[in-house]
XYZ file of C-alpha atoms in Angstrom:
584
model
C 86.328 95.157 92.758
C 89.156 95.143 90.225
C 90.461 91.837 88.905
C 93.992 92.829 89.871
C 93.279 92.758 93.587
C 91.292 89.549 93.233
C 94.250 87.722 91.731
C 96.742 89.030 94.293
C 94.627 87.464 96.993
C 94.832 83.981 95.511
C 98.602 84.156 95.237
C 98.975 85.547 98.759
C 96.863 82.731 100.183
C 99.403 80.261 98.805
C 102.359 82.268 100.133
C 100.872 82.810 103.595
C 100.370 79.148 104.352
C 104.053 78.405 103.893
C 105.141 80.419 106.877
C 102.599 79.348 109.473
C 103.628 77.511 112.646
C 106.827 77.305 114.689
C 107.570 80.998 114.228
C 108.781 81.327 117.802
C 111.363 78.576 117.596
C 115.022 79.436 117.994
C 117.429 79.544 115.088
C 119.321 76.372 114.256
C 121.820 75.253 111.660
C 120.582 73.966 108.294
C 122.835 70.903 108.528
C 121.768 67.593 110.028
C 124.281 67.882 112.880
C 122.853 69.029 116.173
C 119.216 68.461 115.198
C 117.442 66.511 117.895
C 113.777 66.368 118.689
C 110.682 67.962 117.210
C 111.474 71.486 118.444
C 114.734 71.574 116.482
C 113.025 70.302 113.342
C 110.280 72.925 113.676
C 112.890 75.651 113.864
C 114.668 74.211 110.825
C 111.406 73.982 108.840
C 110.585 77.600 109.626
C 114.048 78.803 108.597
C 113.998 76.880 105.315
C 110.420 78.032 104.538
C 111.148 81.696 105.127
C 114.256 81.516 102.934
C 112.328 79.723 100.154
C 114.507 76.587 100.244
C 111.658 74.123 99.772
C 113.673 71.417 98.040
C 116.033 71.326 101.015
C 113.097 71.219 103.410
C 111.593 68.242 101.553
C 114.877 66.306 101.429
C 115.428 66.810 105.170
C 111.848 66.060 106.227
C 111.022 62.886 104.275
C 113.508 60.728 106.275
C 112.233 62.253 109.524
C 108.655 61.374 108.528
C 109.595 57.769 107.738
C 111.487 57.407 111.029
C 108.544 58.821 112.974
C 106.088 56.540 111.192
C 108.211 53.451 111.831
C 108.622 54.398 115.490
C 104.852 54.925 115.870
C 105.392 58.578 116.805
C 102.092 60.017 115.536
C 102.696 63.648 116.517
C 106.092 63.852 114.788
C 104.660 62.157 111.688
C 101.810 64.661 111.477
C 104.177 67.609 111.902
C 106.503 66.331 109.185
C 103.609 65.509 106.854
C 101.960 68.926 107.046
C 105.259 70.736 106.465
C 105.907 68.536 103.434
C 102.414 69.371 102.167
C 103.135 73.089 102.686
C 106.337 72.869 100.687
C 104.651 71.102 97.781
C 101.815 73.634 97.917
C 104.289 76.440 97.360
C 105.901 74.469 94.523
C 102.415 74.219 92.916
C 102.416 70.416 92.927
C 98.848 69.783 94.098
C 99.122 66.023 93.557
C 101.948 65.851 96.097
C 100.012 68.113 98.481
C 97.069 65.728 98.323
C 99.382 62.722 98.810
C 100.891 64.058 102.035
C 97.592 65.347 103.397
C 96.075 61.913 102.804
C 99.008 60.297 104.633
C 98.585 62.706 107.557
C 94.821 62.108 107.699
C 95.549 58.550 108.919
C 96.862 60.004 112.180
C 95.317 63.443 112.573
C 92.230 62.296 114.501
C 94.455 61.103 117.341
C 96.349 64.421 117.536
C 95.146 67.352 119.645
C 98.242 69.565 119.426
C 96.911 73.075 118.557
C 100.044 74.126 116.678
C 100.107 71.267 114.176
C 96.308 71.296 113.772
C 96.554 74.983 112.875
C 98.940 74.126 110.047
C 96.861 71.139 108.944
C 93.601 73.108 108.583
C 95.385 76.063 106.953
C 96.959 73.819 104.297
C 93.561 72.201 103.667
C 92.055 75.653 103.081
C 94.770 76.788 100.694
C 94.620 73.465 98.827
C 90.865 73.954 98.338
C 91.630 77.299 96.656
C 94.593 76.105 94.611
C 93.155 72.848 93.319
C 89.480 73.684 92.950
C 88.684 77.354 93.712
C 86.301 75.968 96.342
C 85.584 79.060 98.470
C 83.139 77.409 100.920
C 85.539 74.589 101.766
C 88.487 76.978 102.045
C 86.595 79.274 104.423
C 85.507 76.319 106.547
C 89.099 75.094 106.952
C 90.438 78.605 107.651
C 87.867 79.110 110.413
C 88.933 75.820 112.015
C 92.587 76.839 111.698
C 91.841 80.158 113.416
C 90.155 78.329 116.297
C 93.221 76.098 116.735
C 95.573 79.099 116.530
C 93.614 80.890 119.253
C 93.883 77.779 121.457
C 97.630 77.697 120.827
C 97.930 81.389 121.714
C 100.148 82.049 118.690
C 99.708 85.625 117.469
C 101.686 85.055 114.272
C 99.541 82.127 113.194
C 96.372 84.080 113.948
C 97.597 86.921 111.735
C 98.369 84.568 108.848
C 94.979 82.855 109.054
C 93.113 86.147 109.435
C 94.985 87.231 106.320
C 93.750 84.155 104.461
C 90.171 84.833 105.591
C 90.545 88.416 104.383
C 91.509 87.010 101.005
C 88.257 85.025 100.796
C 86.207 88.167 101.445
C 88.450 90.285 99.247
C 88.376 88.069 96.176
C 84.589 88.266 96.330
C 84.553 92.060 96.574
C 83.056 92.045 100.097
C 84.224 95.138 101.978
C 83.491 93.429 105.297
C 86.901 91.809 104.849
C 88.367 95.074 106.161
C 87.260 94.067 109.668
C 89.550 91.047 109.528
C 92.365 93.074 107.966
C 92.074 95.530 110.858
C 92.171 92.662 113.351
C 95.321 91.258 111.740
C 96.934 94.697 111.651
C 96.163 95.358 115.336
C 97.635 91.977 116.288
C 100.747 92.783 114.253
C 101.378 95.787 116.528
C 101.770 93.575 119.605
C 105.228 92.739 120.914
C 104.899 89.016 120.185
C 104.161 89.566 116.486
C 106.983 88.562 114.150
C 108.295 90.598 111.257
C 106.767 88.287 108.661
C 103.339 88.694 110.250
C 103.808 92.460 110.229
C 104.741 92.302 106.558
C 101.582 90.333 105.736
C 99.378 92.711 107.698
C 100.869 95.706 105.869
C 100.284 94.031 102.499
C 96.675 93.299 103.441
C 96.041 96.908 104.360
C 97.678 98.057 101.125
C 95.449 95.764 99.078
C 92.282 96.872 100.845
C 93.193 100.545 100.429
C 93.886 99.900 96.757
C 90.437 98.341 96.504
C 88.939 101.452 98.114
C 90.701 103.651 95.565
C 92.996 105.248 98.160
C 96.212 104.992 96.118
C 98.275 107.193 98.432
C 97.579 105.116 101.533
C 97.870 101.888 99.558
C 101.371 102.823 98.386
C 102.330 103.854 101.910
C 101.462 100.385 103.223
C 103.142 98.702 100.230
C 106.398 100.600 100.855
C 106.357 99.661 104.532
C 105.803 96.021 103.595
C 108.695 96.236 101.121
C 111.068 97.674 103.731
C 110.182 94.879 106.152
C 110.566 92.169 103.522
C 113.960 93.491 102.353
C 115.229 93.949 105.907
C 114.279 90.380 106.848
C 115.111 88.927 103.394
C 111.613 87.520 102.750
C 112.323 86.962 99.065
C 109.188 84.857 98.349
C 107.163 88.033 99.052
C 109.147 90.337 96.747
C 107.174 89.575 93.583
C 103.836 90.110 95.324
C 104.916 93.398 96.856
C 106.253 94.713 93.539
C 103.084 93.545 91.801
C 100.996 95.498 94.301
C 103.156 98.588 93.704
C 102.797 98.114 89.942
C 99.011 97.904 90.165
C 98.823 100.992 92.375
C 101.005 102.938 89.904
C 99.011 101.671 86.938
C 95.720 102.680 88.584
C 97.188 106.131 89.138
C 98.232 106.466 85.476
C 101.984 106.292 86.189
C 102.988 104.131 83.226
C 106.770 104.250 83.669
C 106.599 103.489 87.393
C 104.158 100.656 86.742
C 106.321 99.073 84.051
C 109.425 99.278 86.229
C 107.542 97.625 89.076
C 106.230 94.823 86.817
C 109.790 94.152 85.627
C 110.964 93.979 89.226
C 108.177 91.504 90.030
C 109.377 89.321 87.142
C 112.986 89.592 88.290
C 112.279 87.775 91.578
C 110.458 84.880 89.899
C 112.911 82.207 91.081
C 111.972 82.881 94.720
C 108.219 82.718 94.395
C 105.659 80.122 93.387
C 104.485 79.490 89.795
C 100.968 80.665 90.659
C 102.262 84.098 91.619
C 104.316 84.300 88.435
C 101.263 83.316 86.397
C 99.505 86.258 88.003
C 102.412 88.601 87.246
C 102.334 87.548 83.572
C 98.592 88.199 83.442
C 98.764 91.671 84.993
C 101.908 92.679 83.104
C 100.165 91.612 79.881
C 97.140 93.741 80.751
C 99.496 96.663 81.272
C 100.732 96.324 77.676
C 97.161 95.952 76.381
C 96.220 99.265 77.997
C 99.042 100.877 76.048
C 98.422 99.111 72.728
C 101.408 96.730 72.712
C 99.448 93.561 71.880
C 102.465 91.517 70.813
C 104.176 91.856 74.199
C 100.864 91.188 75.936
C 100.364 87.987 73.924
C 103.851 86.763 74.840
C 103.205 87.310 78.537
C 99.768 85.662 78.406
C 101.271 82.632 76.638
C 103.977 82.348 79.296
C 101.319 82.566 82.014
C 99.283 79.813 80.352
C 102.382 77.635 80.100
C 103.017 78.007 83.826
C 99.374 77.369 84.660
C 99.194 74.214 82.549
C 102.564 72.874 83.642
C 101.781 73.114 87.353
C 98.044 72.330 87.256
C 97.182 75.757 88.666
C 93.514 76.633 88.049
C 93.427 80.089 89.680
C 94.119 82.339 86.701
C 93.641 80.050 83.708
C 90.172 81.318 82.870
C 91.338 84.943 82.796
C 94.420 84.110 80.727
C 92.407 82.178 78.119
C 89.948 85.056 77.777
C 92.820 87.541 77.575
C 94.467 85.510 74.782
C 91.200 85.569 72.846
C 90.838 89.340 73.265
C 94.416 90.169 72.343
C 94.279 87.882 69.279
C 91.223 89.781 68.096
C 92.986 93.111 68.696
C 95.887 91.879 66.530
C 93.486 90.977 63.694
C 93.776 87.193 64.206
C 90.059 86.370 64.074
C 90.559 82.611 63.748
C 92.978 82.561 66.684
C 90.590 84.644 68.772
C 87.749 82.221 68.043
C 89.903 79.216 68.929
C 91.000 80.743 72.229
C 87.415 81.700 73.043
C 86.243 78.130 72.422
C 88.929 76.899 74.817
C 87.836 79.533 77.328
C 84.190 78.462 77.108
C 85.135 74.824 77.550
C 87.040 75.765 80.692
C 84.151 77.584 82.328
C 81.413 75.595 84.051
C 78.744 78.183 84.741
C 76.367 75.831 86.516
C 79.076 74.662 88.924
C 80.048 78.274 89.619
C 76.470 79.214 90.463
C 76.218 76.236 92.815
C 79.459 77.219 94.564
C 78.204 80.800 94.909
C 75.073 79.514 96.668
C 77.067 77.200 98.942
C 79.488 79.976 99.839
C 76.735 82.468 100.688
C 75.012 79.933 102.948
C 78.309 79.152 104.691
C 79.113 82.851 105.009
C 75.818 83.512 106.793
C 76.474 80.660 109.211
C 79.972 81.956 109.926
C 78.705 85.500 110.564
C 76.085 84.163 112.986
C 78.840 82.292 114.852
C 80.834 85.521 115.126
C 77.894 87.443 116.534
C 77.156 84.722 119.086
C 80.832 84.698 120.105
C 80.820 88.486 120.525
C 77.680 88.337 122.676
C 79.243 85.632 124.852
C 82.389 87.746 125.283
C 80.322 90.708 126.403
C 78.436 88.502 128.866
C 81.709 87.405 130.466
C 82.851 91.023 130.821
C 79.606 91.980 132.478
C 79.901 89.135 134.994
C 83.071 90.777 136.316
C 81.274 94.077 136.926
C 79.766 95.268 140.190
C 77.245 92.644 141.356
C 74.723 95.291 142.350
C 74.664 96.792 138.858
C 75.259 93.584 136.911
C 71.643 92.594 136.272
C 70.527 96.000 135.005
C 73.662 96.610 132.917
C 73.595 93.074 131.548
C 70.010 93.384 130.353
C 70.525 96.808 128.769
C 73.757 95.926 126.990
C 72.590 92.539 125.764
C 69.365 93.994 124.386
C 71.304 96.740 122.612
C 73.955 94.371 121.254
C 71.479 91.733 120.129
C 69.291 94.367 118.490
C 72.222 95.985 116.693
C 73.741 92.703 115.609
C 70.377 91.316 114.569
C 69.751 94.375 112.434
C 73.251 94.156 110.945
C 72.759 90.477 110.171
C 69.349 91.230 108.674
C 70.818 93.924 106.405
C 73.675 91.642 105.320
C 71.246 88.802 104.706
C 69.123 91.052 102.516
C 72.223 92.074 100.546
C 73.201 88.451 100.078
C 69.649 87.525 99.073
C 69.591 90.290 96.467
C 73.019 89.257 95.250
C 71.769 85.682 94.840
C 68.690 86.854 92.925
C 70.695 89.204 90.689
C 73.262 86.544 89.821
C 70.626 83.892 89.234
C 68.719 86.263 86.956
C 71.934 86.895 85.018
C 72.478 83.150 84.773
C 68.951 82.639 83.374
C 69.538 85.388 80.793
C 72.828 83.739 79.807
C 71.046 80.421 79.255
C 68.435 82.161 77.090
C 71.147 83.768 74.957
C 72.904 80.413 74.534
C 69.628 78.782 73.564
C 68.971 81.428 70.907
C 72.505 81.073 69.575
C 72.388 77.268 69.588
C 73.428 74.735 72.221
C 76.964 75.292 73.564
C 79.546 72.697 72.665
C 80.406 70.364 75.552
C 84.022 70.138 76.702
C 86.584 68.390 74.526
C 87.776 64.895 75.485
C 90.202 64.651 78.363
C 93.603 62.992 77.769
C 93.234 59.230 77.964
C 89.480 59.214 77.122
C 88.109 57.052 74.347
C 87.483 59.911 71.936
C 85.043 57.900 69.830
C 82.840 56.963 72.792
C 82.985 60.481 74.204
C 81.927 61.978 70.884
C 78.934 59.634 70.820
C 77.983 60.721 74.318
C 78.467 64.362 73.298
C 76.062 63.988 70.375
C 73.536 62.253 72.617
C 73.818 65.054 75.196
C 73.195 67.688 72.510
C 70.001 65.844 71.586
C 68.935 65.855 75.232
C 69.623 69.597 75.400
C 67.475 70.094 72.311
C 64.595 68.211 73.944
C 64.865 70.358 77.040
C 65.348 73.769 75.442
C 63.143 73.541 72.376
C 60.493 70.948 73.247
C 60.521 71.531 77.023
C 59.890 67.866 77.800
C 60.936 68.542 81.387
C 57.402 69.894 81.916
C 55.976 66.383 81.572
C 54.827 64.851 84.812
C 56.457 61.561 85.876
C 59.236 62.048 83.316
C 61.774 59.217 83.666
C 65.035 58.135 82.131
C 63.131 55.435 80.281
C 60.782 58.029 78.731
C 63.648 60.195 77.510
C 65.684 57.159 76.361
C 62.730 56.023 74.260
C 62.350 59.502 72.725
C 66.009 59.448 71.664
C 66.213 55.794 70.621
C 68.832 54.873 73.205
C 68.947 53.144 76.580
C 68.937 54.580 80.104
C 72.585 53.668 80.785
C 73.936 55.639 77.803
C 71.575 58.510 78.624
C 72.746 58.729 82.246
C 76.400 58.566 81.162
C 75.963 61.383 78.616
C 74.167 63.662 81.095
C 76.616 62.995 83.898
C 79.683 63.490 81.678
C 78.673 66.843 80.193
C 76.523 68.420 82.923
C 78.064 66.918 86.040
C 74.566 66.067 87.282
C 72.383 63.009 87.771
C 69.328 62.638 85.512
C 66.906 63.888 88.195
C 69.047 66.884 89.156
C 69.508 67.752 85.476
C 65.730 67.737 84.865
C 65.063 69.692 88.064
C 67.568 72.373 87.049
C 65.585 73.030 83.873
C 62.307 73.014 85.805
C 63.515 75.555 88.360
C 65.031 77.791 85.668
C 61.658 77.713 83.917
C 59.926 78.516 87.212
C 62.194 81.530 87.702
C 61.489 82.712 84.141
C 57.747 82.476 84.797
C 57.713 84.293 88.147
C 60.038 86.913 86.663
C 57.658 87.597 83.779
C 54.243 89.284 83.413
C 52.418 86.203 84.789
C 54.614 86.000 87.842
C 51.631 85.836 90.223
C 50.712 82.283 89.126
C 49.774 80.147 92.181
C 52.590 77.955 93.466
C 50.496 74.788 93.276
C 49.649 75.421 89.621
C 53.267 76.298 88.839
C 54.480 73.041 90.425
C 51.955 71.007 88.399
C 52.746 72.827 85.130
C 56.453 72.069 85.585
C 55.959 68.339 86.213
C 56.546 68.179 89.972
C 54.675 65.450 91.837
C 53.938 67.673 94.839
C 54.259 71.262 96.036
C 56.584 70.198 98.858
C 59.054 68.672 96.399
C 58.889 71.844 94.308
C 59.676 73.989 97.362
C 62.633 71.792 98.314
C 64.164 71.725 94.823
C 63.658 75.482 94.334
C 65.491 76.206 97.607
C 68.370 73.910 96.628
C 68.807 75.354 93.126
C 68.487 79.082 93.935
C 69.531 79.256 97.578
C 66.221 80.967 98.481
C 62.624 79.980 99.136
C 60.201 80.884 96.346
C 58.471 83.554 98.458
C 61.827 85.121 99.400
C 62.967 84.976 95.777
C 59.844 86.853 94.632
C 60.241 89.468 97.344
C 63.929 90.079 96.621
C 63.308 90.100 92.855
C 60.730 92.859 93.359
C 63.214 94.787 95.513
C 65.989 94.430 92.898
C 63.704 95.651 90.135
C 62.469 98.555 92.239
C 66.041 99.595 92.966
C 66.971 99.324 89.273
C 63.963 101.473 88.319
C 64.981 104.131 90.833
C 68.503 104.163 89.440
C 67.192 104.559 85.892
C 64.857 107.357 86.966
C 67.662 109.194 88.753
C 69.853 108.821 85.669
C 67.111 110.208 83.413
C 66.598 113.198 85.702
C 70.289 114.163 85.584
């Protein structure tokens, strides 16, 4: 999957959440006169959101929240709080989003209103993406939001949330996201679907077609989305639509059309969120790189980094830092390229990313199983309405066929996910080996407000720990403790724990176990990979085989037997590909 489509998804997730809820309310004036009751406020919030007037929405809603809180009106307070959180989410102020979501959490357990709970869970999902790129948590909240939206019977909200779920699949390059895009598109064709929902569904289809390489169909959907957005004056969507058109033109080699579209995306910056504009700067810069204009690219990347840093947006910062390093090198600024690359490396936490990949894959499997069970239950209900005389026979035949087909589909998807886990973990192990050969990577620089002197001391201590692990492999020692390692390094266990926790994000035991499991993977991946599990556990310092099994599963996402089997399958597939290439 291309990076362009990946980034569009993250921006769209932030835009989509703004317009969820209260879409069916009647139009009201934007003034305070005539506003009475929650229904009128919901209509006002929707109107202000769709016109991008978030400052006005905040100024109107804060007094309403305070009045509701003082009056003990929990439902009104929750409604006001989630709409305030939505507005701050669009304005890229994640601290304010967290503030209002925390305030709402005091009351949300006592609220069972499907409409407001839909908004609450949707904001939680988008916040997880914006503030931490936490895919598992975002997917979990989006699924809950979809359940609430289905209870509320609101087609528009279901389309928005399905769109957000599509984005999770899409950003990960999983083509199964098309199923959800199709569902959203089919819902958008119903009479109750609003124009904004239709616009979102069209954009989703355009993005998926662009991912499939079908530029003609992608542009067709993009143009339809543009016509809808212009007709309804959905200005916050203009930049995203023009960015999609620019990427489609660029992929098709239409340089002039692409550049005009990028300019148009920039022109509507005042109506969209800073995260989207950061994305536009990144993609527009890449456009200039493809055509050799490195100076213009550098200017756009710098502007994107400024927006990202100013608003605390983490979505595109990694790509922008790497792009600044690359373009500096292309311009002959070797020192600048090295400095940007160091900043880029400090920003990336590979271990945390691997852990999130494992968590996401496990959650994804659980979610797919839930879908299959729901589909089977739906089919059972349909069969119960059939002719009683034929019901038993038809029920048995259909259920067997459905369960068999779905079980096989789940099995195939599981195998793909298992192989993906093995492939990525193998790449991670190779990366660690390369870093070890090149010398230990420098830990992150001190955060603002840290005691730089103390942090530097901890950094030096952590580098010594890394040297013990990588070069002397002390993690292989049985019954290794913090006291043992502290004695080796001439320090105490408190300083040791602080250094490891600060620069690895792990406890002492988890840090040691990570090295042990990586060593285990290296061994079973090598010529002596058939070493007995009991011997392997003893050689790596584990007290028992059961502990080894448990830690291996936690670190890799797979059991050791499954890991070996999938590793063999990956290698066999790679060998076949090489053989086919050689025969051509």
